[in-house]
């Protein structure tokens, strides 16, 4: 699902964000990516979402070569990847239902299918009773579950979670990762970026450690 070969990234400012990174993530894996602030985690995510391209090396996600990808192909590619952000990124003027439905509307699927799929996903994540609430009316943990529902609604092959527990109470962090764990059991590949080592240790998944732009740890899980 993800294959990086000898990837380096240097920004125009001269910052060397990644150095000769090679990483393989197989279909159905759950991978934690851990590292301190400034380690290169955010750059790695940007490469996987084709927000940036590497200075050197190749990046293949879900069978698509992101380095050779044309700009017009990027929106269609991003719709195959579910993304969960630390700051939720919900639309405040839309209800919970509409926030999730909007992720489907941009893919031009039928209204009939949306009306069937969205309630199913909300119920799956325990949000059925919050469907008509607005983001400001629900808790931080519930907002993150809405963000997860939005990432999941189009049935992506990969979900990338970028510090998804960073803005919620510690006791809710386990709940969010446990939800990701259940989604992974259904076959979805999960890549979760976090700095919470204590949380990572509670789950038996592969751990990739990054420091100063280099992979310094690769433990557990399936290897290529």
Coordinates of N, CA, C and O in Angstrom, one line a residue, residues 8-151:
X8 N 14.5 11.4 0.0 CA 15.1 12.6 0.7 C 14.3 13.8 0.4 O 13.7 13.9 -0.7
X9 N 14.1 14.7 1.3 CA 13.4 16.0 1.1 C 14.1 17.1 1.7 O 14.4 17.2 2.9
X10 N 14.5 18.1 0.8 CA 15.1 19.3 1.2 C 14.2 20.5 0.8 O 13.9 20.6 -0.4
X11 N 13.8 21.3 1.7 CA 13.0 22.5 1.3 C 13.8 23.6 0.8 O 15.0 23.6 1.0
X12 N 13.1 24.6 0.1 CA 13.9 25.7 -0.5 C 14.6 26.5 0.6 O 15.6 27.2 0.3
X13 N 14.2 26.4 1.8 CA 14.8 27.2 2.9 C 16.2 26.5 3.3 O 17.0 27.1 4.0
X14 N 16.4 25.3 2.7 CA 17.6 24.6 3.1 C 17.4 23.6 4.1 O 18.4 22.8 4.5
X15 N 16.2 23.5 4.7 CA 16.0 22.5 5.7 C 15.9 21.1 5.2 O 15.2 20.8 4.2
X16 N 16.7 20.2 5.7 CA 16.8 18.8 5.3 C 15.8 18.0 6.2 O 16.1 17.6 7.3
X17 N 14.6 17.7 5.7 CA 13.6 17.1 6.5 C 13.7 15.6 6.5 O 13.4 15.0 7.6
X18 N 14.0 15.0 5.4 CA 14.2 13.5 5.4 C 15.4 13.1 4.7 O 15.9 13.8 3.7
X19 N 16.1 12.1 5.1 CA 17.3 11.6 4.6 C 17.3 10.1 4.2 O 17.2 9.3 5.1
X20 N 17.2 9.8 3.0 CA 17.4 8.4 2.5 C 16.4 7.4 3.2 O 16.8 6.4 3.8
X21 N 15.1 7.8 3.2 CA 14.1 7.0 3.9 C 13.5 6.0 3.0 O 13.0 6.3 1.9
X22 N 13.6 4.7 3.4 CA 12.9 3.7 2.7 C 11.9 3.0 3.6 O 12.2 2.7 4.8
X23 N 10.7 2.8 3.2 CA 9.6 2.3 4.0 C 8.6 1.6 3.2 O 8.1 2.0 2.2
X24 N 8.2 0.4 3.7 CA 7.2 -0.4 3.0 C 6.1 -0.7 4.0 O 6.4 -1.2 5.2
X25 N 4.9 -0.5 3.7 CA 3.7 -0.8 4.5 C 2.8 -1.7 3.6 O 2.3 -1.2 2.6
X26 N 2.5 -2.9 4.1 CA 1.7 -3.8 3.3 C 0.2 -3.6 3.5 O -0.2 -3.0 4.5
X27 N -0.5 -4.2 2.7 CA -2.0 -4.1 2.7 C -2.5 -4.7 4.1 O -2.1 -5.8 4.5
X28 N -3.3 -4.0 4.8 CA -3.9 -4.4 6.0 C -3.0 -4.2 7.3 O -3.4 -4.6 8.4
X29 N -1.9 -3.6 7.1 CA -1.0 -3.3 8.3 C -1.6 -2.2 9.1 O -2.3 -1.3 8.6
X30 N -1.2 -2.1 10.4 CA -1.4 -1.0 11.3 C -0.1 -0.6 11.7 O 0.6 -1.3 12.4
X31 N 0.3 0.7 11.4 CA 1.7 1.1 11.6 C 1.6 2.4 12.4 O 0.9 3.4 12.0
X32 N 2.3 2.5 13.6 CA 2.5 3.7 14.3 C 3.8 4.4 13.8 O 4.8 3.7 13.7
X33 N 3.8 5.7 13.5 CA 5.0 6.4 13.2 C 5.2 7.4 14.4 O 4.4 8.2 14.6
X34 N 6.3 7.2 15.1 CA 6.6 8.0 16.3 C 7.9 8.7 16.1 O 8.8 8.4 15.3
X35 N 8.0 9.8 16.8 CA 9.2 10.6 16.8 C 9.0 12.0 17.4 O 7.8 12.5 17.5
X36 N 10.0 12.7 17.8 CA 9.9 14.0 18.5 C 9.5 15.1 17.4 O 9.5 14.8 16.2
X37 N 9.1 16.2 17.9 CA 8.8 17.4 17.1 C 10.0 17.7 16.2 O 11.1 17.7 16.7
X38 N 9.8 17.9 14.9 CA 10.8 18.2 14.0 C 11.6 17.0 13.4 O 12.6 17.2 12.7
X39 N 11.1 15.8 13.7 CA 11.7 14.6 13.3 C 11.6 14.3 11.8 O 12.4 13.6 11.2
X40 N 10.5 14.9 11.2 CA 10.2 14.6 9.8 C 8.9 13.9 9.6 O 8.5 13.6 8.4
X41 N 8.1 13.8 10.7 CA 6.8 13.1 10.5 C 5.8 13.8 9.6 O 5.2 13.2 8.8
X42 N 5.7 15.1 9.8 CA 4.8 15.9 9.0 C 5.2 15.9 7.5 O 4.3 15.9 6.7
X43 N 6.5 16.0 7.3 CA 6.9 15.9 5.9 C 6.6 14.6 5.3 O 6.1 14.5 4.1
X44 N 6.7 13.5 6.0 CA 6.4 12.2 5.5 C 4.9 12.1 5.2 O 4.5 11.6 4.1
X45 N 4.0 12.7 6.0 CA 2.6 12.7 5.7 C 2.3 13.5 4.5 O 1.5 13.1 3.6
X46 N 2.9 14.6 4.3 CA 2.7 15.5 3.1 C 3.1 14.7 1.9 O 2.5 14.9 0.8
X47 N 4.2 13.9 1.9 CA 4.6 13.1 0.8 C 3.6 12.1 0.4 O 3.2 11.8 -0.7
X48 N 3.0 11.4 1.5 CA 2.0 10.4 1.3 C 0.7 10.9 0.7 O 0.0 10.2 0.0
X49 N 0.4 12.2 1.0 CA -0.8 12.8 0.5 C -0.6 13.6 -0.8 O -1.5 14.3 -1.3
X50 N 0.6 13.6 -1.3 CA 1.1 14.4 -2.5 C 0.9 15.9 -2.3 O 0.6 16.6 -3.3
X51 N 1.1 16.3 -1.1 CA 1.1 17.8 -0.8 C 2.5 18.3 -1.1 O 2.7 19.5 -1.4
X52 N 3.5 17.4 -1.0 CA 4.9 17.7 -1.4 C 5.4 16.5 -2.2 O 4.9 15.4 -2.2
X53 N 6.5 16.7 -3.0 CA 7.2 15.7 -3.7 C 8.6 15.6 -3.2 O 9.2 16.6 -2.7
X54 N 9.2 14.4 -3.2 CA 10.6 14.3 -2.6 C 11.6 15.0 -3.5 O 11.4 15.1 -4.7
X55 N 12.7 15.4 -2.9 CA 13.8 15.9 -3.7 C 14.5 14.8 -4.4 O 15.0 14.9 -5.5
X56 N 14.5 13.6 -3.8 CA 15.1 12.4 -4.4 C 14.3 11.2 -3.9 O 13.7 11.2 -2.8
X57 N 14.2 10.2 -4.8 CA 13.5 8.9 -4.4 C 12.1 8.8 -5.0 O 11.7 9.7 -5.7
X58 N 11.5 7.7 -4.7 CA 10.2 7.4 -5.2 C 9.2 7.2 -4.1 O 9.5 6.7 -3.0
X59 N 7.9 7.6 -4.3 CA 6.8 7.4 -3.4 C 5.6 6.8 -4.1 O 5.1 7.4 -5.0
X60 N 5.3 5.6 -3.7 CA 4.1 4.9 -4.3 C 3.1 4.6 -3.2 O 3.5 4.0 -2.2
X61 N 1.9 5.0 -3.4 CA 0.8 4.8 -2.5 C -0.4 4.2 -3.2 O -0.8 4.8 -4.2
X62 N -0.9 3.1 -2.7 CA -2.0 2.4 -3.3 C -1.8 2.2 -4.8 O -2.7 2.3 -5.6
X63 N -0.6 1.8 -5.1 CA -0.2 1.5 -6.5 C 0.0 2.6 -7.4 O 0.3 2.5 -8.6
X64 N 0.0 3.9 -6.9 CA 0.1 5.0 -7.7 C 1.5 5.7 -7.4 O 1.8 6.0 -6.3
X65 N 2.2 6.0 -8.5 CA 3.5 6.7 -8.3 C 3.2 8.2 -8.2 O 2.8 8.9 -9.1
X66 N 3.4 8.7 -6.9 CA 3.1 10.1 -6.6 C 4.1 11.1 -7.2 O 3.8 12.3 -7.4
X67 N 5.3 10.6 -7.5 CA 6.3 11.5 -8.1 C 5.9 11.9 -9.5 O 6.1 13.0 -10.0
X68 N 5.5 10.9 -10.2 CA 5.1 11.0 -11.6 C 3.7 11.5 -11.8 O 3.3 11.8 -13.0
X69 N 2.9 11.6 -10.8 CA 1.5 11.9 -10.9 C 1.3 13.3 -11.4 O 2.0 14.3 -10.9
X70 N 0.4 13.5 -12.3 CA 0.1 14.8 -12.8 C -0.9 15.6 -11.9 O -1.6 14.9 -11.1
X71 N -0.8 16.9 -11.9 CA -1.6 17.7 -10.9 C -3.1 17.4 -11.0 O -3.8 17.3 -10.0
X72 N -3.6 17.2 -12.2 CA -5.0 16.9 -12.4 C -5.4 15.6 -11.8 O -6.6 15.4 -11.6
X73 N -4.5 14.7 -11.5 CA -4.8 13.4 -11.0 C -4.8 13.4 -9.4 O -5.3 12.4 -8.8
X74 N -4.3 14.4 -8.8 CA -4.2 14.5 -7.4 C -5.5 14.4 -6.6 O -5.7 13.6 -5.7
X75 N -6.5 15.2 -7.0 CA -7.8 15.1 -6.3 C -8.4 13.7 -6.3 O -8.9 13.2 -5.2
X76 N -8.4 13.0 -7.4 CA -8.9 11.6 -7.4 C -8.1 10.7 -6.6 O -8.7 9.8 -5.9
X77 N -6.8 10.9 -6.5 CA -6.0 10.0 -5.7 C -6.3 10.3 -4.2 O -6.5 9.3 -3.4
X78 N -6.5 11.5 -3.8 CA -6.7 11.8 -2.4 C -8.0 11.3 -1.9 O -8.2 11.0 -0.7
X79 N -9.0 11.1 -2.8 CA -10.3 10.5 -2.4 C -10.1 9.0 -2.1 O -11.1 8.5 -1.5
X80 N -9.0 8.4 -2.4 CA -8.8 7.0 -2.1 C -8.1 6.8 -0.7 O -7.9 5.7 -0.3
X81 N -7.8 7.9 -0.1 CA -7.1 7.9 1.2 C -7.9 8.7 2.2 O -8.2 9.9 2.0
X82 N -8.2 8.1 3.3 CA -8.9 8.8 4.4 C -7.9 9.4 5.3 O -6.9 8.8 5.6
X83 N -8.2 10.7 5.7 CA -7.2 11.4 6.5 C -7.9 11.9 7.8 O -9.0 12.5 7.7
X84 N -7.3 11.7 8.9 CA -7.8 12.2 10.2 C -6.7 13.2 10.8 O -5.6 12.8 11.0
X85 N -7.1 14.4 11.0 CA -6.2 15.4 11.5 C -6.3 15.7 13.0 O -7.4 15.4 13.6
X86 N -5.3 16.2 13.6 CA -5.3 16.5 15.0 C -6.3 17.6 15.3 O -7.0 17.5 16.4
X87 N -6.5 18.6 14.4 CA -7.4 19.7 14.7 C -8.8 19.5 14.1 O -9.6 20.4 13.9
X88 N -9.2 18.2 13.8 CA -10.5 17.8 13.4 C -10.9 18.3 12.0 O -11.3 17.6 11.1
X89 N -10.7 19.6 11.7 CA -11.0 20.3 10.4 C -12.5 20.0 10.0 O -12.8 19.8 8.8
X90 N -13.4 20.1 11.0 CA -14.8 20.0 10.6 C -15.3 21.4 10.2 O -14.8 22.4 10.6
X91 N -16.4 21.4 9.4 CA -17.0 22.7 8.9 C -18.0 23.1 10.0 O -19.0 22.4 10.2
X92 N -17.7 24.2 10.7 CA -18.5 24.6 11.8 C -20.0 24.9 11.5 O -20.9 24.7 12.4
X93 N -20.3 25.3 10.3 CA -21.7 25.6 9.9 C -22.5 24.4 9.4 O -23.6 24.6 9.0
X94 N -21.8 23.3 9.4 CA -22.5 22.0 9.0 C -22.8 21.1 10.2 O -21.9 21.1 11.1
X95 N -23.9 20.4 10.1 CA -24.1 19.4 11.2 C -23.1 18.2 11.0 O -22.4 18.1 10.0
X96 N -23.2 17.4 12.0 CA -22.3 16.1 12.0 C -22.7 15.3 10.7 O -21.7 14.9 10.0
X97 N -23.9 15.2 10.5 CA -24.4 14.4 9.3 C -23.8 15.1 8.0 O -23.2 14.4 7.2
X98 N -24.0 16.4 7.9 CA -23.5 17.1 6.7 C -22.0 17.1 6.5 O -21.5 17.1 5.4
X99 N -21.3 17.1 7.6 CA -19.8 17.1 7.5 C -19.4 15.8 6.9 O -18.5 15.8 6.1
X100 N -20.0 14.7 7.3 CA -19.6 13.4 6.8 C -20.2 13.2 5.4 O -19.5 12.7 4.5
X101 N -21.4 13.6 5.1 CA -22.0 13.5 3.8 C -21.2 14.3 2.8 O -21.0 13.9 1.6
X102 N -20.6 15.5 3.2 CA -19.9 16.3 2.3 C -18.7 15.6 1.7 O -18.3 15.8 0.5
X103 N -18.1 14.7 2.5 CA -16.9 13.9 2.0 C -17.3 13.0 0.8 O -16.5 12.6 0.0
X104 N -18.6 12.6 0.8 CA -19.1 11.7 -0.2 C -19.6 12.5 -1.4 O -19.5 12.1 -2.6
X105 N -20.2 13.7 -1.2 CA -20.7 14.5 -2.2 C -19.7 15.0 -3.3 O -19.9 15.0 -4.5
X106 N -18.4 15.2 -2.8 CA -17.4 15.6 -3.7 C -16.9 14.5 -4.6 O -16.2 14.7 -5.6
X107 N -17.3 13.2 -4.3 CA -17.0 12.1 -5.2 C -18.1 11.8 -6.2 O -18.0 10.9 -7.0
X108 N -19.1 12.6 -6.2 CA -20.2 12.5 -7.1 C -21.0 11.2 -7.1 O -21.5 10.7 -8.1
X109 N -21.1 10.6 -5.9 CA -22.0 9.4 -5.7 C -23.4 9.9 -5.6 O -23.7 11.0 -5.3
X110 N -24.3 8.9 -5.7 CA -25.7 9.3 -5.7 C -26.2 9.7 -4.3 O -25.7 9.3 -3.3
X111 N -27.2 10.6 -4.3 CA -27.8 11.0 -3.0 C -28.4 9.9 -2.2 O -28.3 9.8 -1.0
X112 N -29.0 8.9 -3.0 CA -29.6 7.8 -2.3 C -28.5 7.0 -1.6 O -28.8 6.5 -0.4
X113 N -27.4 6.8 -2.2 CA -26.3 6.0 -1.5 C -25.8 6.8 -0.3 O -25.5 6.2 0.7
X114 N -25.6 8.1 -0.4 CA -25.2 8.9 0.7 C -26.1 8.8 1.9 O -25.7 8.6 3.0
X115 N -27.4 8.8 1.6 CA -28.4 8.7 2.7 C -28.4 7.4 3.4 O -28.9 7.3 4.5
X116 N -27.9 6.4 2.7 CA -27.8 5.1 3.3 C -26.5 4.9 4.0 O -26.4 4.3 5.1
X117 N -25.4 5.4 3.4 CA -24.1 5.2 3.9 C -23.8 6.0 5.2 O -23.2 5.5 6.1
X118 N -24.1 7.3 5.2 CA -23.8 8.2 6.3 C -24.4 7.7 7.6 O -23.6 7.6 8.6
X119 N -25.7 7.4 7.7 CA -26.2 6.9 9.0 C -25.5 5.6 9.4 O -25.3 5.4 10.6
X120 N -25.2 4.8 8.5 CA -24.5 3.5 8.9 C -23.2 3.8 9.5 O -22.8 3.2 10.6
X121 N -22.4 4.7 9.0 CA -21.1 5.1 9.5 C -21.2 5.8 10.9 O -20.5 5.5 11.8
X122 N -22.2 6.7 11.0 CA -22.4 7.4 12.2 C -22.8 6.4 13.3 O -22.3 6.5 14.5
X123 N -23.6 5.5 13.0 CA -24.0 4.5 14.0 C -22.8 3.6 14.4 O -22.7 3.3 15.6
X124 N -22.0 3.3 13.4 CA -20.8 2.4 13.7 C -19.9 3.1 14.7 O -19.3 2.4 15.5
X125 N -19.8 4.4 14.6 CA -18.9 5.2 15.5 C -19.6 5.8 16.7 O -19.1 6.6 17.4
X126 N -20.9 5.3 17.0 CA -21.6 5.8 18.1 C -22.0 7.2 18.1 O -22.2 7.9 19.1
X127 N -22.3 7.7 16.9 CA -22.7 9.1 16.7 C -24.1 9.3 16.1 O -24.4 10.5 15.8
X128 N -24.9 8.3 16.1 CA -26.2 8.4 15.5 C -27.0 9.5 16.1 O -27.8 10.2 15.4
X129 N -26.9 9.6 17.5 CA -27.8 10.6 18.2 C -27.2 12.0 18.0 O -27.9 13.0 18.5
X130 N -26.0 12.1 17.4 CA -25.4 13.5 17.3 C -25.5 14.0 15.8 O -25.0 15.0 15.5
X131 N -26.2 13.2 15.0 CA -26.3 13.5 13.5 C -26.7 15.0 13.2 O -26.1 15.6 12.3
X132 N -27.6 15.5 14.0 CA -28.1 16.9 13.7 C -27.4 18.0 14.6 O -27.8 19.1 14.5
X133 N -26.4 17.6 15.3 CA -25.7 18.5 16.2 C -24.6 19.2 15.3 O -24.2 18.7 14.3
X134 N -24.2 20.4 15.8 CA -23.1 21.1 15.1 C -21.8 20.8 15.9 O -21.8 20.5 17.1
X135 N -20.6 21.0 15.2 CA -19.4 20.7 15.9 C -19.2 21.3 17.3 O -18.7 20.7 18.2
X136 N -19.7 22.6 17.4 CA -19.5 23.3 18.6 C -20.4 22.7 19.8 O -20.2 23.1 20.9
X137 N -21.3 21.9 19.4 CA -22.3 21.4 20.4 C -21.9 20.0 20.9 O -22.6 19.4 21.8
X138 N -20.7 19.5 20.4 CA -20.3 18.1 20.8 C -18.9 18.2 21.4 O -18.2 19.2 21.2
X139 N -18.5 17.2 22.1 CA -17.2 17.2 22.8 C -16.0 17.0 21.8 O -16.3 16.6 20.7
X140 N -14.8 17.2 22.3 CA -13.6 17.0 21.5 C -13.5 15.6 21.0 O -13.2 15.3 19.9
X141 N -13.8 14.7 21.9 CA -13.7 13.3 21.5 C -14.7 12.9 20.4 O -14.4 12.2 19.5
X142 N -15.9 13.5 20.6 CA -17.0 13.3 19.6 C -16.6 13.9 18.2 O -16.8 13.4 17.2
X143 N -16.0 15.1 18.3 CA -15.5 15.8 17.1 C -14.5 14.9 16.3 O -14.5 14.8 15.1
X144 N -13.6 14.3 17.1 CA -12.6 13.4 16.5 C -13.2 12.2 15.9 O -12.8 11.7 14.8
X145 N -14.3 11.7 16.5 CA -15.0 10.5 15.9 C -15.7 10.9 14.6 O -15.8 10.2 13.7
X146 N -16.2 12.2 14.6 CA -16.8 12.7 13.3 C -15.8 12.8 12.2 O -16.0 12.4 11.1
X147 N -14.6 13.2 12.6 CA -13.5 13.3 11.6 C -13.1 11.9 11.1 O -12.8 11.7 10.0
X148 N -13.2 10.9 12.0 CA -12.9 9.6 11.7 C -14.0 9.0 10.8 O -13.7 8.3 9.8
X149 N -15.2 9.3 11.1 CA -16.4 8.9 10.2 C -16.2 9.5 8.8 O -16.4 8.8 7.8
X150 N -15.8 10.7 8.7 CA -15.6 11.4 7.4 C -14.5 10.7 6.6 O -14.6 10.5 5.4
X151 N -13.4 10.3 7.3 CA -12.3 9.6 6.7 C -12.7 8.2 6.2 O -12.2 7.7 5.2

